[in-house]
Amino acid sequence: MHHDPTYDVLIVGARVAGAATAMLLARSGLRVLVVDQGRLGSDILSTHALMRGGVIQLSRWGLLDAVRAAGTPPVRRTVVRYGDVDEVVQIKPIPHCDALYAPRRTVLDPLLVAAAREAGAEVRFGLRATALLRDDLGRVAGAVVPTPDGQRQELRARITVGADGIRSVVAREVGAPCTVRGTASTALVGGYVSGPTADGYQWLYSEGGSAGIIPTNHGQLCAWAAVPSGEFARLKGLPDLGFHATMRHVAPDWADVLADARFDGPLRGFPGVPGFMRRPWGPGWALVGDASHFKDPLSAHGMTDALRDAELLADAIVAELTGNGPAGDALRGYEQFRDELSLELFALTDRIAAHDWDLAELRELLVALSAAMRTEVGHLLDRDRQLIPA
Ligand SMILES: Cc1cc2nc3c(=O)[nH]c(=O)nc-3n(C[C@H](O)[C@H](O)[C@H](O)COP(=O)(O)OP(=O)(O)OC[C@H]3O[C@@H](n4cnc5c(N)ncnc54)[C@H](O)[C@@H]3O)c2cc1C
């Protein structure tokens, strides 16, 4: 039995969830190692839109200036289109959130890794966790992470965190049960276009389909079109045709603009995965980000969830490792708080992803989604107030 594992916390996955959690734990003085099978700064499929909660977290952690300095354009309004009716919502500045931002992942993820390293966390790329280690009591005690030349390497830690995405190896190895399952999912095709401009996020809905236009770095727009997953075949065989046909159905004006525009690289597709929530903790382990719960990307809330829960989890781990409470209490609290903030967002997103609404019903769903996000924002801003001495 190892009483003095090398690290307090081993984190598998170094993107929004893993790097943010590592940064916060290292800032609390814990010894943290993060491993990621990928490359620093590599891209992944995303439409990049941060909601207010995600922006607030980056600002509270002192990272929003770097996002702005990387040329990420501020988004000061959101256009929601129902059929052919546009509703414009101005983004009212609130503390820690002067505007919304949609940073490319090649910008945001390395910035979080740099902040984690600066706080003292070790972050190593090109290393894949393949299995978990257990102590004599069956508690998770680290992970098997083969060296780049294939030698067995055991990395020991008091807590192992799976921040390793939808197909989390940590969740699989501990058998984390699903506590909630979604029923619907969306297939999405999109890419980056230079030339056309957009004033703010454009969320475009028409019965049976949806689309989005998101201003991101390098003066580009991220443009995507979505249909229910069952119809993915229509988009899959001929992604360009599926994208343009769906865009024409949903937003003919944007279809005209994009038909002549120059895309940077091929369009890429995501077939869709129904949402899920997993139990996010157990003896010696925890999950965060998509590994913990996944919502259809149509809500554009995954990164915001990850940045929010990174802090809930980091606080719980610090309490577990340094506090006097009974083992598991703080992590149980993490799950409860995650659920309190997520269950309504999850259910609404699942309804929206089904694409079986009419436009009046959709509007009600989006108004309810917006109210649930306001509750989340209130909670995040309250965390600062709690730190201000009376
Ligand atoms: C098409 C699409 C569009 C989206 N659009 C938006 C949007 O507009 N706004 C938004 O907020 N969210 C969006 N999302 C969701 C968002 O991308 C995710 O919620 C977010 O990336 C989750 O971050 P994460 O750190 O939990 O996991 P990931 O980003 O999936 O990162 C997991 C990391 O773990 C590593 N890893 C996995 N397994 C192992 C292993 N065994 N060993 C070592 N490393 C491992 C991977 O290499 C990866 O780097 C979108 C998702 C999709 C699919």
Short mmCIF file of C-alpha atoms and ligand atoms in Angstrom, two decimals:
data_model
loop_
_atom_site.label_atom_id
_atom_site.label_comp_id
_atom_site.label_asym_id
_atom_site.label_seq_id
_atom_site.Cartn_x
_atom_site.Cartn_y
_atom_site.Cartn_z
CA MET A 1 0.00 0.00 0.00
CA HIS A 2 1.36 3.45 -0.94
CA HIS A 3 0.92 6.03 1.82
CA ASP A 4 2.79 8.75 -0.02
CA PRO A 5 1.76 8.77 -3.66
CA THR A 6 3.85 11.04 -5.82
CA TYR A 7 0.93 13.35 -6.63
CA ASP A 8 -2.10 14.57 -4.74
CA VAL A 9 -4.14 14.59 -7.94
CA LEU A 10 -3.65 12.92 -11.32
CA ILE A 11 -5.85 14.37 -14.06
CA VAL A 12 -6.47 12.55 -17.34
CA GLY A 13 -7.23 15.10 -20.08
CA ALA A 14 -5.78 18.62 -20.51
CA ARG A 15 -8.47 20.70 -22.17
CA VAL A 16 -11.13 23.01 -20.72
CA ALA A 17 -12.12 20.69 -17.86
CA GLY A 18 -8.74 19.12 -17.03
CA ALA A 19 -6.47 22.15 -17.43
CA ALA A 20 -8.85 24.44 -15.49
CA THR A 21 -9.19 21.93 -12.63
CA ALA A 22 -5.39 21.48 -12.56
CA MET A 23 -4.83 25.22 -12.42
CA LEU A 24 -7.21 25.67 -9.48
CA LEU A 25 -5.82 22.70 -7.54
CA ALA A 26 -2.24 23.84 -8.09
CA ARG A 27 -3.19 27.37 -7.00
CA SER A 28 -4.42 25.74 -3.76
CA GLY A 29 -0.97 24.25 -3.25
CA LEU A 30 -1.67 20.63 -4.26
CA ARG A 31 0.78 18.54 -6.30
CA VAL A 32 -0.93 17.98 -9.63
CA LEU A 33 0.00 15.98 -12.73
CA VAL A 34 -2.07 16.16 -15.94
CA VAL A 35 -1.61 13.71 -18.82
CA ASP A 36 -3.19 14.01 -22.25
CA GLN A 37 -2.88 11.60 -25.15
CA GLY A 38 -3.01 14.48 -27.64
CA ARG A 39 -0.79 17.38 -28.63
CA LEU A 40 -0.71 20.80 -26.96
CA GLY A 41 -2.70 23.27 -29.06
CA SER A 42 -4.36 20.71 -31.32
CA ASP A 43 -7.85 21.52 -32.59
CA ILE A 44 -11.09 19.66 -31.85
CA LEU A 45 -14.58 19.88 -33.25
CA SER A 46 -16.38 22.76 -31.56
CA THR A 47 -18.42 25.83 -32.35
CA HIS A 48 -16.59 27.75 -29.61
CA ALA A 49 -19.41 29.86 -28.16
CA LEU A 50 -18.93 30.59 -24.47
CA MET A 51 -22.00 31.52 -22.48
CA ARG A 52 -21.86 34.13 -19.70
CA GLY A 53 -20.90 31.57 -17.04
CA GLY A 54 -17.81 30.51 -18.99
CA VAL A 55 -16.68 34.10 -19.55
CA ILE A 56 -17.19 34.87 -15.85
CA GLN A 57 -14.97 31.96 -14.86
CA LEU A 58 -12.15 33.03 -17.20
CA SER A 59 -12.37 36.57 -15.86
CA ARG A 60 -12.47 35.52 -12.19
CA TRP A 61 -9.35 33.42 -12.78
CA GLY A 62 -7.51 36.32 -14.46
CA LEU A 63 -7.47 34.73 -17.93
CA LEU A 64 -9.97 36.80 -19.91
CA ASP A 65 -7.42 39.47 -20.88
CA ALA A 66 -5.32 36.79 -22.56
CA VAL A 67 -8.39 35.57 -24.48
CA ARG A 68 -8.99 39.14 -25.67
CA ALA A 69 -5.28 39.69 -26.40
CA ALA A 70 -5.37 36.64 -28.71
CA GLY A 71 -7.76 38.62 -30.92
CA THR A 72 -10.97 36.88 -29.87
CA PRO A 73 -13.72 39.30 -30.92
CA PRO A 74 -16.18 40.49 -28.25
CA VAL A 75 -19.77 39.48 -28.96
CA ARG A 76 -22.18 42.18 -27.79
CA ARG A 77 -25.45 40.82 -29.14
CA THR A 78 -27.18 37.58 -29.95
CA VAL A 79 -29.63 37.18 -32.80
CA VAL A 80 -32.15 34.37 -32.41
CA ARG A 81 -34.12 33.69 -35.56
CA TYR A 82 -37.42 31.84 -35.47
CA GLY A 83 -38.27 31.02 -39.07
CA ASP A 84 -38.03 34.46 -40.66
CA VAL A 85 -38.37 36.55 -37.49
CA ASP A 86 -35.18 37.84 -35.82
CA GLU A 87 -35.08 38.64 -32.12
CA VAL A 88 -32.02 40.66 -31.10
CA VAL A 89 -30.76 40.38 -27.53
CA GLN A 90 -28.08 42.88 -26.45
CA ILE A 91 -25.51 41.35 -24.09
CA LYS A 92 -25.80 43.58 -21.06
CA PRO A 93 -22.41 43.99 -19.33
CA ILE A 94 -22.38 42.43 -15.85
CA PRO A 95 -19.48 41.94 -13.43
CA HIS A 96 -16.74 39.77 -15.02
CA CYS A 97 -18.59 39.67 -18.36
CA ASP A 98 -18.47 42.74 -20.60
CA ALA A 99 -19.31 40.62 -23.66
CA LEU A 100 -19.39 37.00 -24.83
CA TYR A 101 -16.41 35.37 -26.57
CA ALA A 102 -15.97 32.34 -28.82
CA PRO A 103 -12.25 31.52 -28.76
CA ARG A 104 -10.86 28.85 -31.06
CA ARG A 105 -9.84 25.81 -29.04
CA THR A 106 -6.31 26.27 -30.40
CA VAL A 107 -6.37 29.53 -28.42
CA LEU A 108 -8.36 28.66 -25.27
CA ASP A 109 -7.02 25.22 -24.41
CA PRO A 110 -3.28 26.15 -24.52
CA LEU A 111 -4.02 29.28 -22.50
CA LEU A 112 -5.55 27.14 -19.73
CA VAL A 113 -2.60 24.73 -19.89
CA ALA A 114 -0.17 27.65 -19.55
CA ALA A 115 -2.13 28.91 -16.51
CA ALA A 116 -2.06 25.42 -14.95
CA ARG A 117 1.70 25.20 -15.48
CA GLU A 118 2.24 28.68 -14.12
CA ALA A 119 0.35 27.67 -10.97
CA GLY A 120 2.75 24.72 -10.56
CA ALA A 121 0.90 21.80 -12.17
CA GLU A 122 2.90 19.41 -14.35
CA VAL A 123 1.19 18.89 -17.73
CA ARG A 124 2.48 16.18 -20.08
CA PHE A 125 1.18 15.47 -23.58
CA GLY A 126 1.45 12.34 -25.71
CA LEU A 127 0.59 10.07 -22.76
CA ARG A 128 -2.53 7.89 -22.73
CA ALA A 129 -4.05 6.45 -19.55
CA THR A 130 -5.03 2.86 -20.30
CA ALA A 131 -6.16 1.51 -16.90
CA LEU A 132 -6.48 2.50 -13.26
CA LEU A 133 -4.48 1.41 -10.23
CA ARG A 134 -6.20 0.32 -7.00
CA ASP A 135 -4.95 0.16 -3.44
CA ASP A 136 -5.55 -2.75 -1.06
CA LEU A 137 -9.00 -1.41 -0.19
CA GLY A 138 -10.07 -1.13 -3.83
CA ARG A 139 -9.75 2.66 -3.90
CA VAL A 140 -8.49 4.17 -7.14
CA ALA A 141 -4.82 5.02 -6.57
CA GLY A 142 -3.63 6.39 -9.91
CA ALA A 143 -3.42 5.19 -13.49
CA VAL A 144 -1.38 3.06 -15.85
CA VAL A 145 0.07 5.46 -18.41
CA PRO A 146 2.53 3.73 -20.77
CA THR A 147 5.63 5.74 -21.68
CA PRO A 148 5.93 6.94 -25.30
CA ASP A 149 8.17 3.93 -26.06
CA GLY A 150 5.53 1.52 -24.70
CA GLN A 151 6.96 0.71 -21.25
CA ARG A 152 4.46 0.19 -18.42
CA GLN A 153 4.38 3.30 -16.24
CA GLU A 154 2.32 3.60 -13.05
CA LEU A 155 1.41 7.12 -11.94
CA ARG A 156 0.13 7.23 -8.36
CA ALA A 157 -2.08 9.89 -6.82
CA ARG A 158 -4.48 10.29 -3.91
CA ILE A 159 -7.29 11.24 -6.31
CA THR A 160 -7.52 10.50 -10.04
CA VAL A 161 -9.70 12.80 -12.13
CA GLY A 162 -11.20 11.83 -15.48
CA ALA A 163 -11.34 14.99 -17.61
CA ASP A 164 -11.04 12.77 -20.64
CA GLY A 165 -14.19 13.62 -22.56
CA ILE A 166 -17.31 11.75 -23.69
CA ARG A 167 -15.59 8.38 -24.05
CA SER A 168 -13.80 8.72 -20.70
CA VAL A 169 -11.46 5.83 -19.87
CA VAL A 170 -11.65 6.77 -16.18
CA ALA A 171 -15.49 6.60 -16.22
CA ARG A 172 -15.33 3.26 -18.02
CA GLU A 173 -12.73 1.75 -15.68
CA VAL A 174 -14.62 2.72 -12.51
CA GLY A 175 -17.96 1.77 -14.06
CA ALA A 176 -19.44 5.21 -13.30
CA PRO A 177 -23.21 4.72 -13.58
CA CYS A 178 -25.33 6.99 -15.75
CA THR A 179 -27.76 8.87 -13.52
CA VAL A 180 -29.64 10.63 -16.33
CA ARG A 181 -29.91 9.75 -20.02
CA GLY A 182 -30.98 12.04 -22.84
CA THR A 183 -33.23 10.85 -25.61
CA ALA A 184 -32.35 13.13 -28.52
CA SER A 185 -29.24 14.24 -30.36
CA THR A 186 -28.23 16.51 -33.16
CA ALA A 187 -25.96 15.90 -36.14
CA LEU A 188 -23.93 18.94 -37.04
CA VAL A 189 -21.75 19.92 -40.00
CA GLY A 190 -19.65 23.06 -40.05
CA GLY A 191 -16.44 24.86 -40.82
CA TYR A 192 -14.59 28.19 -40.84
CA VAL A 193 -15.11 30.91 -43.35
CA SER A 194 -13.11 34.08 -44.05
CA GLY A 195 -14.63 37.16 -45.65
CA PRO A 196 -18.25 37.46 -44.46
CA THR A 197 -18.84 39.15 -41.11
CA ALA A 198 -21.58 38.79 -38.49
CA ASP A 199 -22.65 41.11 -35.69
CA GLY A 200 -22.81 38.73 -32.72
CA TYR A 201 -23.83 35.10 -32.31
CA GLN A 202 -26.55 34.09 -34.79
CA TRP A 203 -28.72 31.17 -33.64
CA LEU A 204 -31.01 30.29 -36.54
CA TYR A 205 -33.98 27.94 -36.20
CA SER A 206 -36.52 26.62 -38.61
CA GLU A 207 -38.83 23.66 -38.14
CA GLY A 208 -36.71 20.49 -38.52
CA GLY A 209 -33.31 22.20 -38.65
CA SER A 210 -31.04 24.79 -37.11
CA ALA A 211 -27.82 26.64 -37.86
CA GLY A 212 -25.38 29.00 -36.26
CA ILE A 213 -22.87 31.66 -37.18
CA ILE A 214 -20.25 32.39 -34.53
CA PRO A 215 -17.52 35.07 -34.87
CA THR A 216 -14.20 33.61 -33.70
CA ASN A 217 -10.45 34.32 -33.96
CA HIS A 218 -8.48 35.26 -37.10
CA GLY A 219 -11.44 37.28 -38.43
CA GLN A 220 -13.27 34.05 -39.21
CA LEU A 221 -16.83 32.88 -38.71
CA CYS A 222 -17.61 29.37 -37.54
CA ALA A 223 -20.72 28.36 -39.52
CA TRP A 224 -22.66 25.17 -38.79
CA ALA A 225 -25.93 23.51 -39.74
CA ALA A 226 -27.74 20.81 -37.76
CA VAL A 227 -30.51 18.26 -38.12
CA PRO A 228 -31.69 15.43 -35.83
CA SER A 229 -29.12 12.61 -35.72
CA GLY A 230 -31.50 10.23 -37.49
CA GLU A 231 -31.12 12.37 -40.58
CA PHE A 232 -27.32 12.39 -40.48
CA ALA A 233 -27.10 10.22 -43.60
CA ARG A 234 -28.34 13.24 -45.54
CA LEU A 235 -25.38 15.29 -44.27
CA LYS A 236 -22.81 12.53 -44.06
CA GLY A 237 -22.39 11.25 -47.59
CA LEU A 238 -22.08 14.71 -49.05
CA PRO A 239 -21.18 17.00 -46.14
CA ASP A 240 -20.92 20.13 -48.29
CA LEU A 241 -24.29 19.49 -49.89
CA GLY A 242 -25.91 18.62 -46.55
CA PHE A 243 -24.51 21.80 -44.97
CA HIS A 244 -25.62 24.10 -47.77
CA ALA A 245 -29.03 22.42 -48.16
CA THR A 246 -29.73 22.67 -44.43
CA MET A 247 -28.51 26.27 -44.34
CA ARG A 248 -30.81 27.10 -47.27
CA HIS A 249 -33.77 25.51 -45.45
CA VAL A 250 -33.02 27.33 -42.19
CA ALA A 251 -31.59 30.70 -43.32
CA PRO A 252 -31.67 31.39 -47.09
CA ASP A 253 -29.89 34.77 -46.67
CA TRP A 254 -26.92 33.12 -44.95
CA ALA A 255 -27.03 30.28 -47.49
CA ASP A 256 -26.48 32.87 -50.25
CA VAL A 257 -23.59 34.48 -48.35
CA LEU A 258 -21.92 31.13 -47.62
CA ALA A 259 -22.46 29.63 -51.08
CA ASP A 260 -19.82 32.00 -52.49
CA ALA A 261 -17.57 32.17 -49.44
CA ARG A 262 -14.13 30.58 -49.07
CA PHE A 263 -14.03 27.90 -46.36
CA ASP A 264 -10.74 27.33 -44.57
CA GLY A 265 -10.37 23.54 -44.96
CA PRO A 266 -13.08 20.90 -45.39
CA LEU A 267 -16.39 20.95 -43.54
CA ARG A 268 -16.45 18.52 -40.63
CA GLY A 269 -19.36 16.60 -39.15
CA PHE A 270 -20.44 15.30 -35.75
CA PRO A 271 -23.06 12.52 -35.86
CA GLY A 272 -24.46 13.38 -32.41
CA VAL A 273 -24.43 11.59 -29.05
CA PRO A 274 -27.46 11.60 -26.73
CA GLY A 275 -26.76 13.46 -23.51
CA PHE A 276 -25.87 11.72 -20.26
CA MET A 277 -25.00 12.50 -16.68
CA ARG A 278 -22.70 10.14 -14.84
CA ARG A 279 -22.16 9.77 -11.14
CA PRO A 280 -19.00 11.91 -10.96
CA TRP A 281 -17.10 10.56 -7.98
CA GLY A 282 -16.23 7.53 -5.90
CA PRO A 283 -13.38 6.34 -3.68
CA GLY A 284 -10.20 7.93 -5.07
CA TRP A 285 -11.74 9.19 -8.31
CA ALA A 286 -13.82 11.99 -9.81
CA LEU A 287 -15.07 13.09 -13.23
CA VAL A 288 -15.35 16.60 -14.70
CA GLY A 289 -16.33 18.16 -18.04
CA ASP A 290 -17.80 15.94 -20.77
CA ALA A 291 -16.61 12.86 -18.85
CA SER A 292 -19.02 13.85 -16.07
CA HIS A 293 -21.95 15.00 -18.17
CA PHE A 294 -22.59 15.75 -21.79
CA LYS A 295 -25.33 17.84 -23.33
CA ASP A 296 -26.13 18.13 -26.99
CA PRO A 297 -23.84 20.81 -28.50
CA LEU A 298 -26.91 22.74 -29.70
CA SER A 299 -27.01 24.46 -26.29
CA ALA A 300 -23.37 25.60 -26.73
CA HIS A 301 -22.89 25.06 -23.04
CA GLY A 302 -20.27 22.28 -22.74
CA MET A 303 -17.25 24.51 -22.17
CA THR A 304 -19.20 26.69 -19.76
CA ASP A 305 -20.20 23.54 -17.83
CA ALA A 306 -16.58 22.39 -17.77
CA LEU A 307 -15.25 25.74 -16.52
CA ARG A 308 -18.00 25.95 -13.89
CA ASP A 309 -17.55 22.39 -12.63
CA ALA A 310 -13.73 22.62 -12.63
CA GLU A 311 -14.10 25.00 -9.71
CA LEU A 312 -16.81 22.99 -7.93
CA LEU A 313 -14.62 19.89 -8.19
CA ALA A 314 -11.36 21.63 -7.25
CA ASP A 315 -13.00 23.00 -4.09
CA ALA A 316 -14.35 19.54 -3.22
CA ILE A 317 -10.95 17.87 -3.75
CA VAL A 318 -9.18 20.46 -1.60
CA ALA A 319 -11.78 19.84 1.13
CA GLU A 320 -11.37 16.04 0.81
CA LEU A 321 -7.57 16.16 0.97
CA THR A 322 -7.05 18.90 3.52
CA GLY A 323 -10.28 19.12 5.53
CA ASN A 324 -11.53 17.18 8.53
CA GLY A 325 -14.92 16.10 7.13
CA PRO A 326 -15.89 12.45 6.57
CA ALA A 327 -14.37 10.97 3.38
CA GLY A 328 -16.62 11.49 0.38
CA ASP A 329 -18.72 14.30 1.88
CA ALA A 330 -17.23 17.09 -0.22
CA LEU A 331 -17.35 15.03 -3.41
CA ARG A 332 -20.97 14.13 -2.74
CA GLY A 333 -21.59 17.87 -2.39
CA TYR A 334 -19.91 18.38 -5.77
CA GLU A 335 -22.35 15.96 -7.40
CA GLN A 336 -25.35 17.59 -5.71
CA PHE A 337 -24.35 21.09 -6.76
CA ARG A 338 -23.56 19.95 -10.30
CA ASP A 339 -27.02 18.39 -10.51
CA GLU A 340 -28.74 21.42 -9.05
CA LEU A 341 -27.15 23.67 -11.67
CA SER A 342 -27.41 21.22 -14.58
CA LEU A 343 -30.60 19.17 -14.51
CA GLU A 344 -32.88 21.81 -15.96
CA LEU A 345 -30.32 22.88 -18.58
CA PHE A 346 -29.94 19.22 -19.48
CA ALA A 347 -33.68 18.55 -19.88
CA LEU A 348 -34.25 21.71 -21.94
CA THR A 349 -31.28 20.97 -24.21
CA ASP A 350 -32.58 17.45 -24.80
CA ARG A 351 -35.98 18.87 -25.83
CA ILE A 352 -34.38 21.40 -28.18
CA ALA A 353 -32.10 18.77 -29.75
CA ALA A 354 -35.14 16.66 -30.68
CA HIS A 355 -36.12 19.28 -33.31
CA ASP A 356 -39.75 18.17 -32.96
CA TRP A 357 -41.01 21.56 -31.74
CA ASP A 358 -42.92 24.23 -33.54
CA LEU A 359 -41.40 27.70 -33.40
CA ALA A 360 -43.69 28.95 -30.59
CA GLU A 361 -42.73 25.99 -28.40
CA LEU A 362 -39.05 26.44 -29.27
CA ARG A 363 -39.21 30.06 -28.14
CA GLU A 364 -40.57 28.93 -24.76
CA LEU A 365 -37.76 26.38 -24.45
CA LEU A 366 -35.09 28.99 -25.25
CA VAL A 367 -36.58 31.49 -22.78
CA ALA A 368 -36.48 28.77 -20.09
CA LEU A 369 -32.88 27.89 -21.07
CA SER A 370 -31.89 31.51 -20.70
CA ALA A 371 -33.51 31.69 -17.23
CA ALA A 372 -31.62 28.54 -16.13
CA MET A 373 -28.36 30.13 -17.31
CA ARG A 374 -29.16 33.26 -15.27
CA THR A 375 -29.38 31.06 -12.15
CA GLU A 376 -25.97 29.63 -13.00
CA VAL A 377 -24.49 33.12 -13.48
CA GLY A 378 -25.94 34.21 -10.13
CA HIS A 379 -24.24 31.29 -8.43
CA LEU A 380 -20.85 32.03 -10.01
CA LEU A 381 -20.99 35.70 -9.10
CA ASP A 382 -22.03 34.75 -5.54
CA ARG A 383 -18.81 32.81 -5.16
CA ASP A 384 -16.91 36.10 -5.38
CA ARG A 385 -19.21 37.80 -2.89
CA GLN A 386 -18.55 34.97 -0.43
CA LEU A 387 -14.84 35.82 -0.60
CA ILE A 388 -15.33 39.49 0.28
CA PRO A 389 -14.74 39.94 4.04
CA ALA A 390 -17.71 41.48 5.90
C1 LIG B 1 -19.71 19.71 -32.75
C2 LIG B 1 -19.55 20.27 -31.37
C3 LIG B 1 -19.78 21.62 -31.15
C4 LIG B 1 -19.65 22.15 -29.86
N1 LIG B 1 -19.86 23.48 -29.67
C5 LIG B 1 -19.74 24.01 -28.43
C6 LIG B 1 -19.95 25.39 -28.20
O1 LIG B 1 -20.25 26.18 -29.12
N2 LIG B 1 -19.81 25.86 -26.94
C7 LIG B 1 -19.49 25.04 -25.90
O2 LIG B 1 -19.38 25.50 -24.76
N3 LIG B 1 -19.29 23.73 -26.08
C8 LIG B 1 -19.41 23.20 -27.33
N4 LIG B 1 -19.20 21.87 -27.51
C9 LIG B 1 -18.90 21.03 -26.34
C10 LIG B 1 -17.44 21.18 -25.92
O3 LIG B 1 -16.60 20.98 -27.03
C11 LIG B 1 -17.15 20.18 -24.82
O4 LIG B 1 -18.12 20.28 -23.82
C12 LIG B 1 -15.77 20.41 -24.21
O5 LIG B 1 -14.76 20.21 -25.17
C13 LIG B 1 -15.54 19.47 -23.05
O6 LIG B 1 -14.24 19.66 -22.57
P1 LIG B 1 -13.48 18.52 -21.77
O7 LIG B 1 -12.20 19.14 -21.32
O8 LIG B 1 -14.40 17.93 -20.77
O9 LIG B 1 -13.23 17.34 -22.81
P2 LIG B 1 -12.52 17.31 -24.22
O10 LIG B 1 -12.49 18.67 -24.84
O11 LIG B 1 -13.17 16.20 -24.95
O12 LIG B 1 -11.01 16.92 -23.86
C14 LIG B 1 -10.68 15.65 -23.38
C15 LIG B 1 -9.18 15.47 -23.47
O13 LIG B 1 -8.87 14.22 -22.87
C16 LIG B 1 -7.86 13.58 -23.62
N5 LIG B 1 -7.99 12.13 -23.38
C17 LIG B 1 -9.07 11.35 -23.65
N6 LIG B 1 -8.83 10.07 -23.25
C18 LIG B 1 -7.57 10.07 -22.73
C19 LIG B 1 -6.76 9.05 -22.15
N7 LIG B 1 -7.19 7.79 -21.99
N8 LIG B 1 -5.52 9.39 -21.71
C20 LIG B 1 -5.06 10.66 -21.85
N9 LIG B 1 -5.79 11.67 -22.40
C21 LIG B 1 -7.04 11.37 -22.82
C22 LIG B 1 -8.14 13.97 -25.06
O14 LIG B 1 -6.93 13.90 -25.82
C23 LIG B 1 -8.65 15.42 -24.91
O15 LIG B 1 -7.60 16.36 -25.06
C24 LIG B 1 -19.29 21.31 -28.78
C25 LIG B 1 -19.07 19.95 -29.01
C26 LIG B 1 -19.20 19.43 -30.29
C27 LIG B 1 -18.95 17.98 -30.51
#
